[in-house]
Structures are given as C-alpha cells and as structure tokens.
mmCIF file of C-alpha atoms and ligand atoms in Angstrom:
data_model
loop_
_atom_site.group_PDB
_atom_site.id
_atom_site.type_symbol
_atom_site.label_atom_id
_atom_site.label_comp_id
_atom_site.label_asym_id
_atom_site.label_seq_id
_atom_site.Cartn_x
_atom_site.Cartn_y
_atom_site.Cartn_z
ATOM 1 C CA MET N 1 -0.170 0.035 -0.231
ATOM 2 C CA ALA N 2 1.341 3.404 -1.098
ATOM 3 C CA ALA N 3 1.939 5.666 1.941
ATOM 4 C CA GLU N 4 -0.637 8.130 0.849
ATOM 5 C CA ASP N 5 -3.291 5.544 0.672
ATOM 6 C CA LYS N 6 -5.840 5.833 3.113
ATOM 7 C CA CYS N 7 -6.298 2.562 5.165
ATOM 8 C CA PRO N 8 -9.734 1.187 3.748
ATOM 9 C CA GLU N 9 -12.242 1.153 6.777
ATOM 10 C CA THR N 10 -14.143 -2.394 5.832
ATOM 11 C CA ILE N 11 -13.449 -5.339 3.351
ATOM 12 C CA TYR N 12 -15.904 -3.507 1.047
ATOM 13 C CA ASP N 13 -13.617 -0.566 0.547
ATOM 14 C CA VAL N 14 -10.356 -2.247 -0.576
ATOM 15 C CA LYS N 15 -9.222 -2.104 -4.202
ATOM 16 C CA THR N 16 -9.890 -5.431 -5.912
ATOM 17 C CA PRO N 17 -8.400 -8.048 -6.165
ATOM 18 C CA SER N 18 -6.824 -8.054 -2.767
ATOM 19 C CA PHE N 19 -5.737 -10.831 -0.306
ATOM 20 C CA LEU N 20 -8.018 -10.620 2.745
ATOM 21 C CA VAL N 21 -7.136 -12.568 6.067
ATOM 22 C CA ASP N 22 -9.337 -13.061 8.886
ATOM 23 C CA ILE N 23 -7.596 -12.401 12.037
ATOM 24 C CA ASP N 24 -10.375 -14.366 14.333
ATOM 25 C CA VAL N 25 -9.893 -17.300 12.318
ATOM 26 C CA ILE N 26 -6.372 -16.945 12.356
ATOM 27 C CA LYS N 27 -6.317 -16.862 16.325
ATOM 28 C CA ARG N 28 -8.340 -20.163 16.309
ATOM 29 C CA ASN N 29 -6.106 -21.871 13.940
ATOM 30 C CA VAL N 30 -3.109 -20.895 15.898
ATOM 31 C CA THR N 31 -4.372 -21.780 19.168
ATOM 32 C CA ARG N 32 -5.357 -25.376 17.812
ATOM 33 C CA MET N 33 -2.022 -26.319 16.831
ATOM 34 C CA LYS N 34 -0.684 -25.256 20.049
ATOM 35 C CA GLU N 35 -2.905 -27.099 21.791
ATOM 36 C CA THR N 36 -2.147 -30.367 19.926
ATOM 37 C CA CYS N 37 1.527 -29.794 20.352
ATOM 38 C CA ASP N 38 1.047 -29.314 23.862
ATOM 39 C CA ARG N 39 -1.092 -32.439 24.113
ATOM 40 C CA LEU N 40 1.305 -34.462 22.659
ATOM 41 C CA GLY N 41 4.326 -33.176 24.414
ATOM 42 C CA VAL N 42 6.105 -31.897 21.415
ATOM 43 C CA GLN N 43 7.625 -28.646 20.441
ATOM 44 C CA LEU N 44 5.871 -26.424 17.797
ATOM 45 C CA ARG N 45 8.528 -25.046 15.445
ATOM 46 C CA PRO N 46 5.898 -23.294 12.701
ATOM 47 C CA HIS N 47 6.970 -22.653 9.345
ATOM 48 C CA MET N 48 6.835 -18.993 7.989
ATOM 49 C CA LYS N 49 7.016 -19.615 4.106
ATOM 50 C CA THR N 50 3.032 -19.608 4.304
ATOM 51 C CA HIS N 51 2.530 -15.941 5.087
ATOM 52 C CA LYS N 52 5.957 -14.611 5.649
ATOM 53 C CA THR N 53 4.719 -11.556 7.974
ATOM 54 C CA VAL N 54 6.417 -10.509 11.639
ATOM 55 C CA GLU N 55 2.781 -10.249 12.756
ATOM 56 C CA LEU N 56 1.931 -13.769 12.146
ATOM 57 C CA GLY N 57 5.343 -15.056 13.289
ATOM 58 C CA GLU N 58 5.104 -13.389 16.549
ATOM 59 C CA MET N 59 1.230 -15.029 17.091
ATOM 60 C CA MET N 60 2.571 -18.341 16.021
ATOM 61 C CA THR N 61 5.326 -18.394 18.459
ATOM 62 C CA ASN N 62 3.227 -17.093 21.274
ATOM 63 C CA GLY N 63 4.937 -13.812 21.438
ATOM 64 C CA THR N 64 8.441 -15.484 21.785
ATOM 65 C CA LYS N 65 9.657 -14.834 18.557
ATOM 66 C CA LYS N 66 11.808 -17.944 19.076
ATOM 67 C CA CYS N 67 11.930 -21.368 17.047
ATOM 68 C CA VAL N 68 10.867 -20.974 13.724
ATOM 69 C CA VAL N 69 11.171 -22.565 10.087
ATOM 70 C CA VAL N 70 12.007 -20.733 7.138
ATOM 71 C CA SER N 71 12.502 -21.620 3.504
ATOM 72 C CA THR N 72 14.608 -19.215 1.830
ATOM 73 C CA LEU N 73 17.341 -16.881 3.196
ATOM 74 C CA ASP N 74 15.243 -13.677 2.472
ATOM 75 C CA GLU N 75 12.726 -15.206 5.087
ATOM 76 C CA ALA N 76 15.632 -16.052 7.406
ATOM 77 C CA GLU N 77 17.355 -12.327 7.021
ATOM 78 C CA PHE N 78 13.832 -10.273 7.437
ATOM 79 C CA TYR N 79 13.006 -12.374 10.527
ATOM 80 C CA ALA N 80 16.451 -12.055 11.998
ATOM 81 C CA THR N 81 16.234 -8.233 11.314
ATOM 82 C CA HIS N 82 12.980 -8.270 13.063
ATOM 83 C CA GLY N 83 14.196 -9.650 16.227
ATOM 84 C CA PHE N 84 13.638 -13.486 15.653
ATOM 85 C CA ASP N 85 15.783 -16.332 16.960
ATOM 86 C CA ASP N 86 16.476 -20.030 16.704
ATOM 87 C CA ILE N 87 16.058 -20.173 13.171
ATOM 88 C CA LEU N 88 16.176 -23.243 11.056
ATOM 89 C CA TYR N 89 16.620 -22.766 7.252
ATOM 90 C CA ALA N 90 15.022 -25.768 6.265
ATOM 91 C CA TYR N 91 16.170 -26.290 2.359
ATOM 92 C CA PRO N 92 18.853 -28.326 1.350
ATOM 93 C CA ILE N 93 22.152 -25.899 1.756
ATOM 94 C CA THR N 94 24.740 -25.460 -1.194
ATOM 95 C CA GLN N 95 28.182 -24.084 -0.869
ATOM 96 C CA GLN N 96 27.058 -20.744 -2.697
ATOM 97 C CA LYS N 97 24.596 -19.716 0.233
ATOM 98 C CA LEU N 98 27.104 -20.412 2.917
ATOM 99 C CA ASP N 99 28.218 -16.708 3.208
ATOM 100 C CA ARG N 100 25.002 -15.670 4.132
ATOM 101 C CA CYS N 101 24.357 -18.396 6.481
ATOM 102 C CA ARG N 102 27.297 -17.617 8.210
ATOM 103 C CA ARG N 103 26.487 -13.900 8.605
ATOM 104 C CA LEU N 104 22.663 -15.240 10.005
ATOM 105 C CA ALA N 105 24.764 -17.680 12.335
ATOM 106 C CA GLU N 106 26.756 -14.722 13.770
ATOM 107 C CA LYS N 107 24.043 -12.591 14.323
ATOM 108 C CA LEU N 108 21.787 -14.950 15.955
ATOM 109 C CA GLU N 109 21.795 -17.283 18.970
ATOM 110 C CA LYS N 110 20.330 -19.883 17.074
ATOM 111 C CA PHE N 111 20.717 -20.555 13.697
ATOM 112 C CA HIS N 112 20.343 -24.032 12.018
ATOM 113 C CA MET N 113 20.650 -25.435 8.576
ATOM 114 C CA MET N 114 19.626 -28.814 6.614
ATOM 115 C CA VAL N 115 22.005 -31.029 5.001
ATOM 116 C CA GLU N 116 21.092 -34.021 2.778
ATOM 117 C CA SER N 117 23.822 -34.726 0.286
ATOM 118 C CA PRO N 118 27.577 -35.599 0.506
ATOM 119 C CA GLU N 119 28.103 -32.425 -1.530
ATOM 120 C CA SER N 120 26.533 -30.042 1.437
ATOM 121 C CA MET N 121 28.019 -32.125 4.185
ATOM 122 C CA GLU N 122 31.583 -31.592 2.392
ATOM 123 C CA ALA N 123 30.639 -28.087 1.849
ATOM 124 C CA LEU N 124 30.008 -27.631 5.362
ATOM 125 C CA LYS N 125 33.152 -29.647 6.689
ATOM 126 C CA THR N 126 35.563 -27.691 4.557
ATOM 127 C CA THR N 127 33.880 -24.260 5.378
ATOM 128 C CA PRO N 128 33.964 -23.540 9.030
ATOM 129 C CA ARG N 129 31.951 -20.503 10.464
ATOM 130 C CA GLY N 130 35.017 -18.981 11.235
ATOM 131 C CA ASP N 131 34.182 -17.379 14.801
ATOM 132 C CA ASN N 132 35.075 -20.553 16.514
ATOM 133 C CA LYS N 133 31.334 -21.763 16.845
ATOM 134 C CA ASN N 134 29.731 -24.879 14.762
ATOM 135 C CA TRP N 135 27.396 -25.140 12.457
ATOM 136 C CA SER N 136 24.039 -26.305 13.877
ATOM 137 C CA VAL N 137 22.753 -29.024 11.577
ATOM 138 C CA TYR N 138 19.479 -31.442 10.832
ATOM 139 C CA LEU N 139 19.830 -34.233 8.374
ATOM 140 C CA GLU N 140 16.859 -34.086 6.068
ATOM 141 C CA ILE N 141 15.057 -37.283 5.534
ATOM 142 C CA ASP N 142 12.891 -38.607 2.716
ATOM 143 C CA LEU N 143 10.413 -41.064 4.215
ATOM 144 C CA GLY N 144 9.082 -41.797 0.679
ATOM 145 C CA LEU N 145 7.979 -38.597 -0.599
ATOM 146 C CA GLY N 146 10.749 -38.551 -3.226
ATOM 147 C CA ARG N 147 11.288 -34.904 -3.021
ATOM 148 C CA THR N 148 14.621 -33.808 -1.283
ATOM 149 C CA GLY N 149 16.384 -35.492 1.601
ATOM 150 C CA VAL N 150 18.234 -38.895 1.818
ATOM 151 C CA GLU N 151 16.233 -41.729 1.679
ATOM 152 C CA TRP N 152 15.419 -43.235 5.432
ATOM 153 C CA ASP N 153 16.330 -46.716 4.905
ATOM 154 C CA SER N 154 19.573 -45.864 2.956
ATOM 155 C CA ASP N 155 23.045 -46.517 4.137
ATOM 156 C CA LEU N 156 23.797 -42.976 2.710
ATOM 157 C CA ALA N 157 21.267 -41.507 5.825
ATOM 158 C CA LEU N 158 23.606 -43.648 8.270
ATOM 159 C CA THR N 159 27.120 -42.099 6.650
ATOM 160 C CA LEU N 160 25.394 -38.627 6.663
ATOM 161 C CA ALA N 161 24.535 -38.589 10.292
ATOM 162 C CA ALA N 162 27.516 -40.021 11.628
ATOM 163 C CA GLU N 163 29.804 -37.427 9.600
ATOM 164 C CA ALA N 164 27.664 -34.808 11.295
ATOM 165 C CA ALA N 165 28.099 -36.272 14.519
ATOM 166 C CA ASN N 166 31.755 -36.451 14.473
ATOM 167 C CA CYS N 167 32.616 -33.537 12.733
ATOM 168 C CA PRO N 168 34.140 -30.987 15.067
ATOM 169 C CA SER N 169 32.710 -27.852 13.606
ATOM 170 C CA ILE N 170 29.098 -29.018 13.343
ATOM 171 C CA ASP N 171 26.618 -29.839 16.104
ATOM 172 C CA PHE N 172 24.334 -32.455 14.693
ATOM 173 C CA LEU N 173 20.985 -31.764 15.836
ATOM 174 C CA GLY N 174 18.966 -34.798 14.790
ATOM 175 C CA LEU N 175 16.463 -35.595 11.533
ATOM 176 C CA TYR N 176 14.371 -33.275 10.052
ATOM 177 C CA VAL N 177 11.255 -34.478 7.587
ATOM 178 C CA HIS N 178 8.677 -32.956 5.647
ATOM 179 C CA SER N 179 5.870 -35.084 5.723
ATOM 180 C CA GLY N 180 4.611 -34.234 2.368
ATOM 181 C CA ASP N 181 2.962 -37.306 1.916
ATOM 182 C CA SER N 182 0.014 -36.320 4.328
ATOM 183 C CA TYR N 183 -1.239 -34.270 1.160
ATOM 184 C CA LEU N 184 -2.155 -37.776 -0.365
ATOM 185 C CA ALA N 185 -4.228 -38.828 2.502
ATOM 186 C CA ARG N 186 -7.973 -38.161 2.460
ATOM 187 C CA GLY N 187 -9.649 -37.556 5.976
ATOM 188 C CA PRO N 188 -8.466 -37.668 9.452
ATOM 189 C CA ASP N 189 -8.123 -41.348 9.696
ATOM 190 C CA SER N 190 -6.045 -41.767 6.416
ATOM 191 C CA ILE N 191 -3.877 -38.639 7.944
ATOM 192 C CA ARG N 192 -3.438 -40.346 11.028
ATOM 193 C CA GLN N 193 -2.120 -43.379 9.042
ATOM 194 C CA SER N 194 0.154 -41.541 7.391
ATOM 195 C CA GLY N 195 1.465 -40.107 10.714
ATOM 196 C CA ARG N 196 2.283 -43.309 11.999
ATOM 197 C CA LYS N 197 3.869 -45.248 9.238
ATOM 198 C CA ASN N 198 5.867 -41.912 8.834
ATOM 199 C CA THR N 199 6.735 -41.898 12.685
ATOM 200 C CA ASP N 200 7.566 -45.430 12.835
ATOM 201 C CA LYS N 201 10.021 -45.236 9.826
ATOM 202 C CA LEU N 202 11.643 -42.171 11.551
ATOM 203 C CA LEU N 203 12.295 -44.089 14.751
ATOM 204 C CA GLN N 204 13.605 -47.134 12.914
ATOM 205 C CA LEU N 205 16.292 -44.861 11.566
ATOM 206 C CA LYS N 206 16.896 -43.541 14.813
ATOM 207 C CA VAL N 207 17.521 -47.095 16.190
ATOM 208 C CA ARG N 208 19.689 -47.977 13.469
ATOM 209 C CA LEU N 209 21.783 -44.481 13.929
ATOM 210 C CA ALA N 210 22.171 -45.611 17.883
ATOM 211 C CA GLU N 211 23.413 -49.228 16.776
ATOM 212 C CA ALA N 212 26.086 -47.145 14.563
ATOM 213 C CA GLY N 213 27.026 -45.401 17.639
ATOM 214 C CA VAL N 214 25.227 -42.010 16.565
ATOM 215 C CA THR N 215 23.068 -39.882 18.828
ATOM 216 C CA CYS N 216 20.098 -38.199 17.629
ATOM 217 C CA PRO N 217 19.256 -35.527 19.729
ATOM 218 C CA SER N 218 15.969 -34.431 18.133
ATOM 219 C CA LEU N 219 13.023 -35.738 15.429
ATOM 220 C CA CYS N 220 11.522 -32.813 13.714
ATOM 221 C CA MET N 221 8.664 -33.446 11.222
ATOM 222 C CA GLY N 222 6.232 -30.969 9.841
ATOM 223 C CA SER N 223 3.074 -30.902 7.313
ATOM 224 C CA THR N 224 0.053 -29.213 7.638
ATOM 225 C CA PRO N 225 -2.508 -32.355 7.375
ATOM 226 C CA GLY N 226 -0.194 -34.631 9.548
ATOM 227 C CA CYS N 227 0.406 -32.112 12.253
ATOM 228 C CA SER N 228 -3.380 -31.271 12.259
ATOM 229 C CA HIS N 229 -4.840 -34.936 12.905
ATOM 230 C CA PRO N 230 -1.729 -36.426 14.500
ATOM 231 C CA ASP N 231 -1.565 -40.048 15.332
ATOM 232 C CA ASP N 232 -0.658 -40.737 19.267
ATOM 233 C CA SER N 233 2.899 -42.393 18.098
ATOM 234 C CA MET N 234 3.693 -38.744 16.965
ATOM 235 C CA ALA N 235 4.058 -37.929 20.481
ATOM 236 C CA GLN N 236 7.544 -39.677 20.325
ATOM 237 C CA LEU N 237 8.686 -36.927 18.237
ATOM 238 C CA ASP N 238 10.330 -34.232 19.540
ATOM 239 C CA CYS N 239 9.036 -31.000 17.288
ATOM 240 C CA PHE N 240 6.359 -30.219 14.875
ATOM 241 C CA SER N 241 6.975 -27.723 12.000
ATOM 242 C CA PRO N 242 3.712 -27.284 9.899
ATOM 243 C CA GLY N 243 3.095 -23.728 8.310
ATOM 244 C CA ASN N 244 -0.129 -23.580 6.017
ATOM 245 C CA TYR N 245 -2.163 -24.322 8.992
ATOM 246 C CA VAL N 246 -2.444 -20.365 9.958
ATOM 247 C CA PHE N 247 -4.027 -20.012 6.513
ATOM 248 C CA HIS N 248 -5.624 -23.236 5.727
ATOM 249 C CA ASP N 249 -7.145 -23.383 1.868
ATOM 250 C CA THR N 250 -9.438 -25.452 0.048
ATOM 251 C CA MET N 251 -6.764 -28.187 -0.737
ATOM 252 C CA GLN N 252 -6.692 -28.625 3.261
ATOM 253 C CA MET N 253 -10.248 -28.780 3.149
ATOM 254 C CA ARG N 254 -10.549 -31.560 0.320
ATOM 255 C CA ILE N 255 -7.762 -33.615 2.161
ATOM 256 C CA GLY N 256 -9.925 -33.360 5.011
ATOM 257 C CA THR N 257 -7.299 -31.255 7.253
ATOM 258 C CA CYS N 258 -9.922 -28.637 8.192
ATOM 259 C CA GLU N 259 -13.574 -26.786 7.178
ATOM 260 C CA GLU N 260 -14.308 -24.432 5.079
ATOM 261 C CA SER N 261 -15.028 -22.115 8.158
ATOM 262 C CA ASP N 262 -11.101 -22.650 9.090
ATOM 263 C CA ILE N 263 -9.724 -20.996 6.005
ATOM 264 C CA ALA N 264 -8.772 -17.679 7.234
ATOM 265 C CA CYS N 265 -7.662 -16.001 3.759
ATOM 266 C CA ARG N 266 -9.950 -14.937 0.793
ATOM 267 C CA VAL N 267 -9.289 -12.959 -2.507
ATOM 268 C CA ILE N 268 -11.922 -10.326 -2.830
ATOM 269 C CA CYS N 269 -12.543 -9.460 -6.641
ATOM 270 C CA ARG N 270 -15.154 -8.164 -8.525
ATOM 271 C CA VAL N 271 -17.482 -9.184 -11.644
ATOM 272 C CA ILE N 272 -16.332 -7.358 -14.605
ATOM 273 C CA SER N 273 -17.733 -8.433 -17.795
ATOM 274 C CA HIS N 274 -20.842 -10.943 -18.875
ATOM 275 C CA LYS N 275 -20.549 -13.499 -21.429
ATOM 276 C CA LYS N 276 -24.170 -14.587 -21.701
ATOM 277 C CA SER N 277 -23.600 -16.579 -25.091
ATOM 278 C CA GLN N 278 -21.014 -18.682 -23.295
ATOM 279 C CA ASN N 279 -22.512 -19.126 -20.028
ATOM 280 C CA LYS N 280 -19.883 -17.408 -18.221
ATOM 281 C CA MET N 281 -18.509 -14.071 -16.837
ATOM 282 C CA SER N 282 -14.938 -12.483 -16.047
ATOM 283 C CA ILE N 283 -13.392 -11.684 -12.673
ATOM 284 C CA ASP N 284 -11.055 -8.787 -12.091
ATOM 285 C CA ALA N 285 -8.142 -11.347 -10.872
ATOM 286 C CA GLY N 286 -6.327 -13.716 -12.830
ATOM 287 C CA PHE N 287 -3.401 -16.052 -12.183
ATOM 288 C CA LEU N 288 -1.557 -12.911 -10.534
ATOM 289 C CA ALA N 289 -4.219 -12.882 -8.253
ATOM 290 C CA ILE N 290 -5.405 -16.336 -7.545
ATOM 291 C CA SER N 291 -2.567 -18.371 -8.765
ATOM 292 C CA HIS N 292 -2.815 -21.301 -11.280
ATOM 293 C CA ASP N 293 -2.059 -23.785 -8.573
ATOM 294 C CA GLY N 294 -4.641 -26.641 -8.900
ATOM 295 C CA MET N 295 -6.063 -25.678 -12.110
ATOM 296 C CA GLU N 296 -3.655 -28.826 -13.488
ATOM 297 C CA LEU N 297 -5.775 -31.207 -11.303
ATOM 298 C CA GLY N 298 -8.834 -30.645 -13.555
ATOM 299 C CA LEU N 299 -11.313 -30.946 -10.694
ATOM 300 C CA ALA N 300 -14.895 -31.326 -11.556
ATOM 301 C CA GLU N 301 -15.672 -28.197 -9.248
ATOM 302 C CA GLY N 302 -12.369 -26.205 -10.020
ATOM 303 C CA PRO N 303 -9.890 -25.636 -7.843
ATOM 304 C CA VAL N 304 -10.939 -22.621 -5.703
ATOM 305 C CA ILE N 305 -14.046 -21.842 -3.917
ATOM 306 C CA PHE N 306 -16.493 -18.735 -4.207
ATOM 307 C CA GLN N 307 -17.546 -18.444 -0.991
ATOM 308 C CA GLY N 308 -21.445 -18.760 -0.561
ATOM 309 C CA HIS N 309 -21.922 -19.692 -3.978
ATOM 310 C CA PRO N 310 -20.930 -23.359 -4.581
ATOM 311 C CA GLU N 311 -22.648 -23.198 -8.167
ATOM 312 C CA LEU N 312 -19.681 -21.342 -9.728
ATOM 313 C CA LYS N 313 -16.626 -22.501 -11.060
ATOM 314 C CA LEU N 314 -13.220 -21.111 -12.205
ATOM 315 C CA LEU N 315 -12.838 -22.027 -15.795
ATOM 316 C CA GLY N 316 -9.616 -20.645 -16.443
ATOM 317 C CA MET N 317 -7.427 -17.514 -15.879
ATOM 318 C CA CYS N 318 -4.923 -15.613 -17.705
ATOM 319 C CA GLN N 319 -3.115 -12.764 -15.840
ATOM 320 C CA GLU N 320 -5.484 -10.376 -15.117
ATOM 321 C CA LEU N 321 -8.533 -11.912 -15.640
ATOM 322 C CA GLY N 322 -10.409 -14.803 -14.450
ATOM 323 C CA SER N 323 -13.435 -16.954 -16.517
ATOM 324 C CA VAL N 324 -16.133 -18.158 -14.050
ATOM 325 C CA GLY N 325 -19.084 -20.571 -15.155
ATOM 326 C CA THR N 326 -20.860 -23.281 -13.507
ATOM 327 C CA GLN N 327 -20.468 -27.140 -13.958
ATOM 328 C CA GLY N 328 -23.088 -27.105 -16.750
ATOM 329 C CA THR N 329 -26.210 -25.404 -15.060
ATOM 330 C CA PRO N 330 -27.397 -22.160 -16.272
ATOM 331 C CA LEU N 331 -25.541 -19.155 -14.939
ATOM 332 C CA ASP N 332 -27.874 -16.792 -13.102
ATOM 333 C CA PHE N 333 -26.465 -13.557 -14.421
ATOM 334 C CA SER N 334 -28.961 -11.486 -12.504
ATOM 335 C CA LYS N 335 -27.015 -12.728 -8.912
ATOM 336 C CA TYR N 336 -23.922 -11.343 -10.167
ATOM 337 C CA PRO N 337 -24.323 -7.813 -11.628
ATOM 338 C CA ILE N 338 -20.944 -6.317 -13.096
ATOM 339 C CA GLY N 339 -19.413 -4.609 -10.545
ATOM 340 C CA SER N 340 -20.441 -6.947 -7.827
ATOM 341 C CA LEU N 341 -17.704 -8.589 -5.320
ATOM 342 C CA LEU N 342 -17.066 -12.257 -4.977
ATOM 343 C CA PHE N 343 -14.953 -13.592 -2.312
ATOM 344 C CA ILE N 344 -12.455 -16.393 -3.440
ATOM 345 C CA TYR N 345 -11.193 -19.209 -1.114
ATOM 346 C CA PRO N 346 -7.901 -20.050 -2.782
ATOM 347 C CA HIS N 347 -6.789 -23.606 -3.737
ATOM 348 C CA HIS N 348 -3.101 -23.169 -2.168
ATOM 349 C CA SER N 349 -2.963 -20.426 0.241
ATOM 350 C CA CYS N 350 0.751 -20.137 0.037
ATOM 351 C CA ALA N 351 0.846 -19.755 -3.749
ATOM 352 C CA THR N 352 -2.121 -17.019 -3.455
ATOM 353 C CA ALA N 353 -0.654 -15.126 -0.727
ATOM 354 C CA ALA N 354 3.125 -14.689 -2.345
ATOM 355 C CA LEU N 355 1.233 -12.963 -4.920
ATOM 356 C CA TYR N 356 0.678 -9.827 -2.595
ATOM 357 C CA LYS N 357 2.680 -6.970 -1.395
ATOM 358 C CA ASN N 358 -0.124 -6.244 1.455
ATOM 359 C CA TYR N 359 -2.944 -8.353 3.284
ATOM 360 C CA TYR N 360 -5.917 -6.955 4.537
ATOM 361 C CA ILE N 361 -6.276 -8.058 8.162
ATOM 362 C CA HIS N 362 -10.137 -7.684 9.177
ATOM 363 C CA SER N 363 -12.333 -8.970 11.948
ATOM 364 C CA GLY N 364 -15.868 -9.148 10.720
ATOM 365 C CA GLU N 365 -16.023 -6.903 8.225
ATOM 366 C CA LYS N 366 -13.647 -4.072 9.529
ATOM 367 C CA ILE N 367 -10.003 -4.069 8.604
ATOM 368 C CA VAL N 368 -7.915 -3.744 11.573
ATOM 369 C CA GLY N 369 -4.575 -3.902 10.118
ATOM 370 C CA VAL N 370 -2.289 -4.194 6.773
ATOM 371 C CA TRP N 371 0.691 -6.650 7.139
ATOM 372 C CA ARG N 372 3.130 -6.544 4.811
ATOM 373 C CA PRO N 373 4.988 -9.967 3.883
ATOM 374 C CA THR N 374 8.692 -10.269 2.875
ATOM 375 C CA ARG N 375 9.157 -11.225 -1.024
ATOM 376 C CA GLY N 376 12.305 -12.780 -2.786
ATOM 377 C CA TRP N 377 14.960 -15.449 -1.996
HETATM 378 C C1 LIG K 1 10.575 -28.345 4.792
HETATM 379 C C2 LIG K 1 9.367 -27.889 4.896
HETATM 380 N N1 LIG K 1 8.634 -28.132 6.035
HETATM 381 C C3 LIG K 1 7.451 -27.792 6.602
HETATM 382 C C4 LIG K 1 6.676 -27.509 6.000
HETATM 383 C C5 LIG K 1 5.298 -26.936 6.186
HETATM 384 O O1 LIG K 1 4.474 -27.966 5.577
HETATM 385 P P1 LIG K 1 2.710 -27.470 5.251
HETATM 386 O O2 LIG K 1 2.994 -26.840 4.102
HETATM 387 O O3 LIG K 1 2.181 -28.891 5.029
HETATM 388 O O4 LIG K 1 2.392 -26.796 6.721
HETATM 389 C C6 LIG K 1 7.190 -27.572 4.312
HETATM 390 C C7 LIG K 1 5.684 -26.898 3.318
HETATM 391 O O5 LIG K 1 6.009 -27.154 1.821
HETATM 392 C C8 LIG K 1 8.182 -27.658 3.686
HETATM 393 O O6 LIG K 1 8.710 -27.857 2.837
#
C-alpha cells in the first residue's frame, strides 16, 4: 500500500483484487495447533513460508519470536532483522549460500541448517563458520515423498548422520522431515495412518543410528495435514513444523485437514464482464491474483471455492482476468451484476499469498490492519 493511500475501513472498501485475512480465524487456527502440540508434548517450530509476516510469526510463536522454520534466506534475514531467533533454514544447503548463512549464524543466538547430500556435508565440513562456533545442522530425511532428503532406509542416511555427528565444526541436531505424503491422505483417519507410518520409519532410523553409535538428539516432522490430525505415536517425536495451518485453503479442506470455516484467507474480486452467449463471466482476478495452483488437477468443481456460491466454477485464468462459469447449469447473471463482489477461498494459500504486497487483516467486516510480507530469495 502506498504511504498516501488511506487504509480502507471495511473489507468492502479495499481495491480489487486484494488478499483478505480473517484475524479471528487465524487466532483459532494458531490456538488449535499449539494445543495439539501441548497435548502431545512436542515442541512447535512453525514454518513461516505461508505468510512471511512478522505479525503472524509473533502469533505462531506465542509472542516469543523464537523457534521458527523458513524456506528462503530472504525469510531468514527478514525474521532475524525483526528480532526473531532460533531459526531453522529448512532447505538443502549449497556452498554458494554459506556466506549468507555465516552472517545469520553470527547475528543470531541459534541458526540451524539442513543437509541432505554428500556435497552439502562436504561444503559445511570444509567451510567452518570462522568464529570458533559450530554449524548447527539437521539431516533431512525422505520418508518416501521423493522430493528432497536422503532416503530413510539408505546407507547414505547413516553415513551422513555419522559424518555430521563426528565433525568437530558441526553440532548434529537430528533428523528433519517434511511429511508431504500426508497430502495424499483423505480424511483424518488416513492422515493419522500416514503419520503413524512416518513416525515408525523415523524411529527405526533413530535405532539404526544408535546401533551405529550416532546419537540423534531430535526428531522434527512437519506438514499441516499430519500435525493437524496427529497419530498418538507422534508424541514420540520432539518437534512439529507445520506452516500452512494458519491460513488453510481448499486443498486442506479436500484432504480433510480442515473445514471451510477454518480457511482464514480469501481473494476479494469483482465481476467485470458477462458473456451470456457462453454462460460465463469474467472477474478482475487472474493468475497473478489467485495463482494457477490446482488448475492442473482438473477438478469438476474447479480448484477454488467462491464463498456462498457453490454453483460457480473457476474455468480458467489469464494474467489479470479470471473466467467463471458453472458445472453445466445456466448461470444466473442477475445474481452477479457487473461490479459486484466475489470472495474466493484459494486452492493453495501459500501460492496465492505470495502474489500480494499487502494483506488486509479484518475482524468481521472491519479492517484492523495491513501486514506486509517479505518477498524474494
Ligand atoms: C521443509 C518443509 N517443512 C515444513 C513444511 C510445512 O508444511 P505445510 O505446508 O504442510 O504446513 C514445508 C512445506 O512445504 C516444507 O517444505
């Protein structure tokens, strides 16, 4: 928002498209996750990637500004500059990023990194911090998702853990997992099943490490579905690192992580054109306001939800325009006059939030704040 812009009073006064965040839903989501972690006796190390704001970082850490995860160095620097500490940069490290990591490590009381390859381990071993302190390092484990991380049942997992534990310039913190396979689950029972399976694999690896003489101080696992509906066995973990739970989205809803009423963010947009001959209309939100995320799934109902209008379907998007129709029924254009407002629950809130310079924070209809996320890498 430009300095000269007047802060809108209500959600109906914001320019369209804009990104709205319901502070009351956020508070519920934050409290629920904290209670879940307290109940299981695990530490919450929330991920900041979904929102990338100071304000929500403070809320998610219960005001401590400590013990967070980030996915870019820009985020790490942003949070460090705003007084946060105990930051885990949970992204495979490479030699080229170590200078920035060193500066963060010097500035913060605790800055942790993640390795998952012989190359990154070598980079850390041959590039000591230079201030007589150690790099603080998790080993990233792949439990079957196949994204990054060293395979949980591989010999390489043992080798890298042993190298980290035995290297005099490294403090080995333990194992870190993004349990992204929970996104394939459907419903709380199936989510819990994946949590049980993942916990079991991680504990098996911890035992194998112990047998090889490597002490694994901490097991950290995170995903919003998995941590929202944890299996009781996950109490054996030390730390949860979910992020998306603050906003949620229609993807989480379809997985069965949350209800529509738990989704804290919406894109507000306007109907700008009717194409009656084709039973569709246009809105002033295209892929730069909603993101393309989810379109590739070809869902019958489309990737997003138009709040209060289940008959509407997002048909397609170009840069600044969205095309909206129905799933076959005639579109009642009288319900959607040109200039009228629509509220969209995004498919993937991380991707949609990333498109905005400002988030308009509201309680009920009243705008109560404007938050500015960090951007970049
Ligand atoms: C490394 C890592 N940890 C934790 C998370 C948080 O997971 P979620 O977005 O399901 O909350 C992510 C998300 O992509 C991640 O990449």
